[in-house]
Short mmCIF file of C-alpha atoms and ligand atoms in Angstrom, two decimals:
data_model
loop_
_atom_site.label_atom_id
_atom_site.label_comp_id
_atom_site.label_asym_id
_atom_site.label_seq_id
_atom_site.Cartn_x
_atom_site.Cartn_y
_atom_site.Cartn_z
CA MET A 203 0.00 0.00 0.00
CA SER A 204 1.17 3.50 -0.77
CA GLU A 205 0.91 6.13 1.94
CA VAL A 206 -1.33 9.00 0.75
CA PHE A 207 -0.91 12.66 1.74
CA LEU A 208 -3.46 15.37 0.93
CA PRO A 209 -2.02 18.76 1.96
CA ALA A 210 -4.41 21.71 1.83
CA THR A 211 -1.81 24.42 1.20
CA LEU A 212 1.47 24.90 -0.64
CA ALA A 213 3.11 25.62 2.72
CA GLY A 214 1.99 22.18 3.87
CA LEU A 215 3.02 20.47 0.63
CA PHE A 216 6.74 21.17 0.50
CA PRO A 217 7.71 19.62 3.87
CA ILE A 218 5.82 16.45 2.87
CA MET A 219 7.72 16.36 -0.44
CA GLU A 220 11.03 16.77 1.40
CA GLN A 221 10.24 14.04 3.92
CA ASN A 222 9.07 11.61 1.19
CA PRO A 223 11.64 11.93 -1.58
CA ASP A 224 10.26 8.94 -3.51
CA ALA A 225 6.64 10.09 -3.39
CA VAL A 226 4.80 10.85 -6.62
CA LEU A 227 2.49 13.82 -7.16
CA LEU A 228 -1.10 13.10 -8.12
CA ALA A 229 -3.31 15.64 -9.90
CA GLY A 230 -6.34 14.05 -11.62
CA GLY A 231 -4.62 10.68 -11.86
CA THR A 232 -5.73 9.98 -15.44
CA ASP A 233 -2.14 9.44 -16.60
CA LEU A 234 -0.44 8.52 -13.34
CA LEU A 235 -2.83 5.82 -12.17
CA VAL A 236 -2.75 4.14 -15.59
CA ARG A 237 1.07 4.17 -15.43
CA ILE A 238 1.15 2.79 -11.88
CA ARG A 239 -1.23 -0.01 -12.78
CA ALA A 240 0.77 -0.90 -15.92
CA SER A 241 4.06 -0.93 -14.00
CA GLY A 242 2.76 -3.46 -11.47
CA THR A 243 4.55 -1.64 -8.62
CA ARG A 244 3.28 0.86 -6.05
CA PRO A 245 5.01 4.13 -5.22
CA GLN A 246 6.15 4.44 -1.61
CA ALA A 247 3.85 7.46 -1.19
CA ILE A 248 1.38 9.53 -3.20
CA ILE A 249 0.90 13.25 -2.61
CA GLY A 250 -2.47 14.47 -3.90
CA LEU A 251 -2.72 18.11 -4.94
CA GLU A 252 -6.52 18.18 -5.09
CA ARG A 253 -7.11 20.06 -1.82
CA ILE A 254 -4.83 22.98 -2.69
CA VAL A 255 -7.56 25.32 -3.88
CA SER A 256 -5.18 28.08 -5.00
CA LEU A 257 -3.82 25.75 -7.71
CA ARG A 258 -7.22 25.64 -9.45
CA GLU A 259 -7.80 29.33 -10.10
CA ILE A 260 -8.07 30.86 -13.57
CA SER A 261 -7.63 34.65 -13.62
CA MET A 262 -6.52 37.57 -15.76
CA ASN A 263 -4.44 40.42 -14.34
CA ASP A 264 -2.00 42.99 -15.75
CA GLY A 265 -2.12 41.53 -19.24
CA THR A 266 -1.52 37.93 -18.19
CA ILE A 267 -3.91 35.00 -18.08
CA ARG A 268 -2.99 32.71 -15.18
CA ILE A 269 -4.27 29.14 -15.20
CA GLY A 270 -3.66 27.15 -12.02
CA ALA A 271 -2.01 23.81 -12.75
CA MET A 272 -4.88 21.94 -11.04
CA ALA A 273 -7.53 23.52 -13.27
CA THR A 274 -9.26 20.59 -14.91
CA HIS A 275 -9.95 20.53 -18.62
CA GLN A 276 -13.63 21.07 -17.78
CA HIS A 277 -12.70 24.20 -15.76
CA LEU A 278 -10.98 25.52 -18.87
CA LEU A 279 -14.01 24.76 -21.03
CA ASP A 280 -16.29 26.54 -18.53
CA SER A 281 -14.04 29.59 -18.20
CA GLY A 282 -15.17 32.77 -19.97
CA ILE A 283 -11.54 33.97 -19.95
CA ILE A 284 -10.31 30.93 -21.88
CA LYS A 285 -13.22 30.95 -24.29
CA SER A 286 -13.03 34.64 -25.15
CA CYS A 287 -9.29 35.37 -24.93
CA ILE A 288 -7.62 32.12 -26.05
CA PRO A 289 -10.19 30.13 -28.04
CA VAL A 290 -7.47 28.01 -29.63
CA LEU A 291 -6.82 26.41 -26.22
CA HIS A 292 -10.56 26.04 -25.69
CA GLN A 293 -10.85 24.17 -29.02
CA ALA A 294 -7.97 21.86 -28.13
CA VAL A 295 -9.40 21.00 -24.73
CA SER A 296 -12.82 20.23 -26.21
CA ALA A 297 -11.09 17.58 -28.32
CA LEU A 298 -9.35 16.02 -25.30
CA GLY A 299 -10.54 12.66 -23.97
CA SER A 300 -14.12 12.16 -22.80
CA PRO A 301 -16.31 14.07 -20.32
CA GLN A 302 -14.97 11.85 -17.50
CA ILE A 303 -11.34 12.50 -18.45
CA ARG A 304 -11.99 16.24 -18.85
CA HIS A 305 -13.53 16.44 -15.37
CA MET A 306 -10.60 14.63 -13.72
CA GLY A 307 -7.57 15.49 -15.88
CA THR A 308 -5.76 18.80 -15.34
CA ILE A 309 -3.77 21.14 -17.53
CA GLY A 310 -0.77 20.66 -15.21
CA GLY A 311 -0.95 16.89 -15.59
CA ASN A 312 -1.19 17.19 -19.36
CA ILE A 313 1.92 19.37 -19.47
CA CYS A 314 3.98 17.35 -16.96
CA THR A 315 3.18 14.09 -18.77
CA ALA A 316 4.91 15.69 -21.78
CA SER A 317 3.32 13.34 -24.29
CA PRO A 318 3.94 14.33 -27.91
CA ALA A 319 0.16 13.76 -28.31
CA GLY A 320 -0.86 16.03 -25.38
CA ASP A 321 -3.70 18.16 -26.73
CA THR A 322 -2.97 21.33 -24.74
CA LEU A 323 0.64 21.52 -25.88
CA PRO A 324 0.48 22.82 -29.49
CA PRO A 325 -1.75 25.79 -28.49
CA LEU A 326 0.39 26.56 -25.45
CA TYR A 327 3.54 26.71 -27.61
CA LEU A 328 1.82 29.13 -30.01
CA LEU A 329 0.49 31.32 -27.21
CA ASP A 330 4.02 31.84 -25.77
CA ALA A 331 2.93 30.14 -22.56
CA CYS A 332 5.34 30.26 -19.64
CA LEU A 333 5.21 27.90 -16.71
CA GLU A 334 5.39 28.95 -13.09
CA LEU A 335 7.36 26.36 -11.10
CA THR A 336 7.19 26.61 -7.33
CA SER A 337 9.34 25.07 -4.62
CA LYS A 338 10.19 25.93 -1.02
CA ALA A 339 12.95 28.16 -2.40
CA GLY A 340 10.50 30.29 -4.40
CA ILE A 341 9.10 30.64 -7.89
CA ARG A 342 10.81 30.41 -11.27
CA THR A 343 9.22 30.93 -14.66
CA ILE A 344 10.27 29.28 -17.90
CA PRO A 345 8.83 29.04 -21.42
CA ILE A 346 6.97 25.80 -22.08
CA SER A 347 9.47 24.91 -24.80
CA GLY A 348 12.21 24.90 -22.14
CA PHE A 349 10.17 22.68 -19.84
CA ILE A 350 9.32 19.78 -22.14
CA ALA A 351 12.50 17.88 -22.89
CA GLY A 352 11.18 14.91 -24.90
CA PRO A 353 8.50 12.23 -24.78
CA GLY A 354 7.54 11.86 -21.10
CA LEU A 355 10.40 14.12 -20.00
CA ASN A 356 10.24 17.47 -18.28
CA THR A 357 12.73 19.66 -16.47
CA LEU A 358 10.99 19.84 -13.08
CA GLN A 359 13.54 19.81 -10.29
CA LYS A 360 13.40 17.83 -7.08
CA ASN A 361 10.76 19.15 -4.65
CA GLU A 362 9.34 21.50 -7.27
CA ILE A 363 5.82 21.57 -8.72
CA LEU A 364 4.18 23.15 -11.71
CA SER A 365 1.92 25.74 -10.08
CA ALA A 366 0.50 27.72 -13.02
CA VAL A 367 0.50 28.40 -16.74
CA LEU A 368 0.97 32.06 -17.73
CA ILE A 369 -0.23 33.32 -21.11
CA PRO A 370 0.02 36.89 -22.42
CA ALA A 371 -3.51 38.31 -22.83
CA ARG A 372 -2.94 40.02 -26.18
CA VAL A 373 -4.59 39.66 -29.58
CA HIS A 374 -3.37 36.29 -30.79
CA GLY A 375 -5.31 36.04 -34.08
CA THR A 376 -7.94 33.54 -35.13
CA GLY A 377 -7.27 30.14 -33.62
CA TYR A 378 -7.68 26.74 -35.21
CA TYR A 379 -7.12 23.29 -33.71
CA ARG A 380 -7.14 20.14 -35.78
CA LYS A 381 -6.86 16.65 -34.29
CA VAL A 382 -6.81 13.49 -36.33
CA GLY A 383 -7.39 10.30 -34.36
CA GLN A 384 -8.56 6.79 -34.98
CA ARG A 385 -12.12 7.75 -34.09
CA ARG A 386 -14.12 10.90 -33.42
CA SER A 387 -14.09 10.90 -29.62
CA LEU A 388 -11.86 9.52 -26.87
CA ALA A 389 -8.97 9.32 -29.32
CA ILE A 390 -5.31 10.07 -28.71
CA ALA A 391 -4.00 12.28 -31.53
CA VAL A 392 -2.42 10.50 -34.48
CA ILE A 393 -1.46 14.03 -35.49
CA SER A 394 -2.64 17.42 -34.28
CA MET A 395 -2.09 21.01 -35.34
CA ALA A 396 -2.83 24.37 -33.77
CA ALA A 397 -2.66 27.57 -35.78
CA LEU A 398 -3.07 31.30 -35.08
CA VAL A 399 -3.73 33.52 -38.08
CA MET A 400 -3.94 37.29 -38.48
CA THR A 401 -4.98 38.91 -41.75
CA ASP A 402 -5.61 42.48 -42.90
CA PRO A 403 -8.93 43.57 -44.44
CA ASP A 404 -7.61 42.58 -47.90
CA GLY A 405 -6.95 38.99 -46.81
CA ILE A 406 -3.18 39.40 -46.61
CA ILE A 407 -1.51 37.45 -43.81
CA THR A 408 0.00 39.74 -41.17
CA GLY A 409 0.84 37.02 -38.64
CA PHE A 410 0.89 33.23 -38.77
CA ARG A 411 1.91 30.59 -36.27
CA PHE A 412 1.41 26.86 -36.45
CA ALA A 413 2.54 23.89 -34.38
CA PHE A 414 2.19 20.16 -34.85
CA GLY A 415 1.72 17.49 -32.18
CA SER A 416 2.39 13.73 -32.40
CA VAL A 417 4.91 14.04 -35.23
CA GLY A 418 8.14 14.38 -33.27
CA PRO A 419 9.56 14.02 -29.76
CA THR A 420 7.92 17.31 -28.75
CA VAL A 421 5.68 19.89 -30.38
CA MET A 422 7.20 20.98 -33.71
CA ARG A 423 7.21 24.57 -35.02
CA PHE A 424 8.90 26.06 -38.08
CA PRO A 425 9.34 29.82 -37.51
CA ASP A 426 10.92 30.37 -40.94
CA LEU A 427 7.88 28.85 -42.69
CA GLU A 428 5.60 30.97 -40.50
CA SER A 429 7.49 34.15 -41.50
CA GLU A 430 7.35 33.20 -45.19
CA LEU A 431 3.55 33.19 -44.99
CA VAL A 432 3.43 36.81 -43.83
CA GLY A 433 2.60 39.16 -46.74
CA LYS A 434 0.97 36.38 -48.75
CA ARG A 435 -2.74 36.04 -49.45
CA PHE A 436 -4.50 33.75 -46.97
CA ALA A 437 -5.35 31.31 -49.74
CA ASP A 438 -4.83 27.70 -50.70
CA GLU A 439 -1.62 28.22 -52.64
CA ALA A 440 0.43 29.65 -49.77
CA LEU A 441 -0.97 27.17 -47.24
CA SER A 442 -0.35 24.24 -49.56
CA GLU A 443 3.30 25.23 -50.07
CA ALA A 444 3.90 25.65 -46.33
CA GLY A 445 2.09 22.37 -45.59
CA LYS A 446 4.26 20.45 -48.06
CA GLU A 447 7.47 21.84 -46.61
CA ALA A 448 6.32 21.20 -43.02
CA ALA A 449 5.41 17.62 -43.94
CA ARG A 450 8.97 17.11 -45.20
CA ARG A 451 10.46 18.45 -41.97
CA ILE A 452 8.40 16.71 -39.29
CA MET A 453 9.86 13.63 -37.58
CA PRO A 454 6.95 11.17 -37.27
CA ILE A 455 7.32 7.59 -36.13
CA THR A 456 5.31 4.50 -36.94
CA ASP A 457 3.44 3.23 -33.87
CA ILE A 458 0.25 1.35 -33.00
CA ARG A 459 -1.87 4.32 -34.03
CA ALA A 460 -0.48 5.16 -37.48
CA SER A 461 2.48 4.88 -39.82
CA ALA A 462 5.00 7.67 -40.27
CA GLU A 463 3.97 7.92 -43.95
CA TYR A 464 0.32 8.45 -43.01
CA ARG A 465 1.25 11.15 -40.51
CA ARG A 466 3.34 12.94 -43.16
CA MET A 467 0.49 12.75 -45.66
CA VAL A 468 -2.02 14.20 -43.19
CA ALA A 469 0.39 16.94 -42.06
CA GLU A 470 0.51 18.20 -45.61
CA THR A 471 -3.25 18.79 -45.66
CA LEU A 472 -3.88 20.18 -42.17
CA LEU A 473 -2.83 23.75 -42.91
CA LEU A 474 -5.03 23.77 -46.00
CA SER A 475 -7.96 22.51 -43.93
CA ILE A 476 -8.17 25.74 -41.93
CA ARG A 477 -9.38 27.53 -45.09
CA GLU A 478 -12.52 25.38 -44.99
CA GLU A 479 -13.82 27.45 -42.06
CA LEU A 480 -13.72 30.72 -43.96
CA PRO A 481 -16.97 32.21 -45.24
C1 FAD B 171 -9.05 7.13 -21.42
C2 FAD B 171 -8.06 8.27 -21.51
C3 FAD B 171 -8.15 9.16 -22.58
C4 FAD B 171 -7.24 10.20 -22.67
N1 FAD B 171 -7.35 11.07 -23.74
C5 FAD B 171 -6.48 12.08 -23.88
C6 FAD B 171 -6.57 12.97 -24.99
O1 FAD B 171 -7.45 12.87 -25.85
N2 FAD B 171 -5.65 13.98 -25.09
C7 FAD B 171 -4.66 14.15 -24.15
O2 FAD B 171 -3.87 15.08 -24.30
N3 FAD B 171 -4.54 13.31 -23.08
C8 FAD B 171 -5.43 12.30 -22.93
N4 FAD B 171 -5.32 11.45 -21.86
C9 FAD B 171 -4.23 11.64 -20.90
C10 FAD B 171 -4.60 12.45 -19.63
O3 FAD B 171 -5.97 12.40 -19.36
C11 FAD B 171 -4.18 13.91 -19.71
O4 FAD B 171 -2.80 14.00 -20.02
C12 FAD B 171 -4.47 14.68 -18.41
O5 FAD B 171 -4.41 16.05 -18.66
C13 FAD B 171 -3.49 14.33 -17.29
O6 FAD B 171 -3.81 15.14 -16.18
P1 FAD B 171 -3.97 14.53 -14.72
O7 FAD B 171 -4.38 15.65 -13.86
O8 FAD B 171 -4.88 13.36 -14.74
O9 FAD B 171 -2.47 14.09 -14.44
P2 FAD B 171 -1.93 12.98 -13.42
O10 FAD B 171 -2.19 11.64 -14.00
O11 FAD B 171 -2.41 13.21 -12.04
O12 FAD B 171 -0.37 13.30 -13.48
C14 FAD B 171 0.39 13.11 -14.65
C15 FAD B 171 1.86 13.35 -14.33
O13 FAD B 171 2.11 14.72 -14.07
C16 FAD B 171 2.61 14.91 -12.76
N5 FAD B 171 1.95 16.12 -12.27
C17 FAD B 171 0.63 16.40 -12.37
N6 FAD B 171 0.39 17.64 -11.93
C18 FAD B 171 1.58 18.15 -11.53
C19 FAD B 171 1.97 19.40 -10.99
N7 FAD B 171 1.09 20.40 -10.77
N8 FAD B 171 3.28 19.60 -10.71
C20 FAD B 171 4.18 18.62 -10.94
N9 FAD B 171 3.87 17.41 -11.46
C21 FAD B 171 2.58 17.18 -11.74
C22 FAD B 171 2.24 13.66 -11.99
O14 FAD B 171 3.17 13.42 -10.94
C23 FAD B 171 2.34 12.61 -13.08
O15 FAD B 171 3.68 12.23 -13.28
C24 FAD B 171 -6.23 10.38 -21.71
C25 FAD B 171 -6.14 9.48 -20.63
C26 FAD B 171 -7.04 8.43 -20.53
C27 FAD B 171 -6.95 7.50 -19.36
#
């Protein structure tokens, strides 16, 4: 049996972490409990974060949207701030798991799991999200791209937790999220793509960002291809060219969900697919 701790405050959490160096942190448990069961072993101790209310808050202050790491995916879907200010994240979360998973799973757990298929990750990369990491020693903030180090790998230090996600509350452009899975719901992404597009009244691109998930060890972006789109008409030709080049550069693998060739083929069409939503 694992010993279970449920601190109610951050001040109460850190001494428990120090005294139980082999303990694992539990948020919603939708990744962790599956992993524990598959491993066939029990951790010495489990520290649940669910009672630390301050880790669940979603707020906007001084130009920054702050999402507590323990905000569940359903909290994000219900939040007016997320829906109105960063709809691309809202779209991604609506495609994540099932109602049960969205009520239990948290944004912090999705980030810390660092799966190449994590649905919140492509939008967070595009939105210049930074992560607030808290330990007894204080708070440090790093960009999400510096936190995720590879499949299942993050740069959290000993006795440190992810406490919040920080996103600049500026105009980010129109957001799109595309997820291709093996079925319509409850599917892990075979490939995903988030995009943020800004155009002028004549339909000329003034800003373009896109990021792919599930086609490399981490989220993949191509800033040079994004810059090349600026100044071009937001039309099939430019998107098709960028899609072809991105499909050449991604690093997909063949796994139980799809072949690398299939992922490359779909990547080529995903950018084009965002034009379908235009009037
Ligand atoms: C049936 C099913 C379907 C799923 N579908 C999807 C899907 O469509 N898309 C998708 O992206 N994911 C999916 N998942 C994976 C999972 O639900 C998500 O990744 C979820 O966001 C994980 O959050 P959690 O709170 O449950 O994390 P947990 O399982 O509690 O934790 C995951 C890991 O992160 C660590 N951790 C959690 N919070 C913190 C923190 N604040 N600080 C430090 N470390 C922390 C834990 O120690 C653990 O190692 C699915 C899972 C299942 C079981």
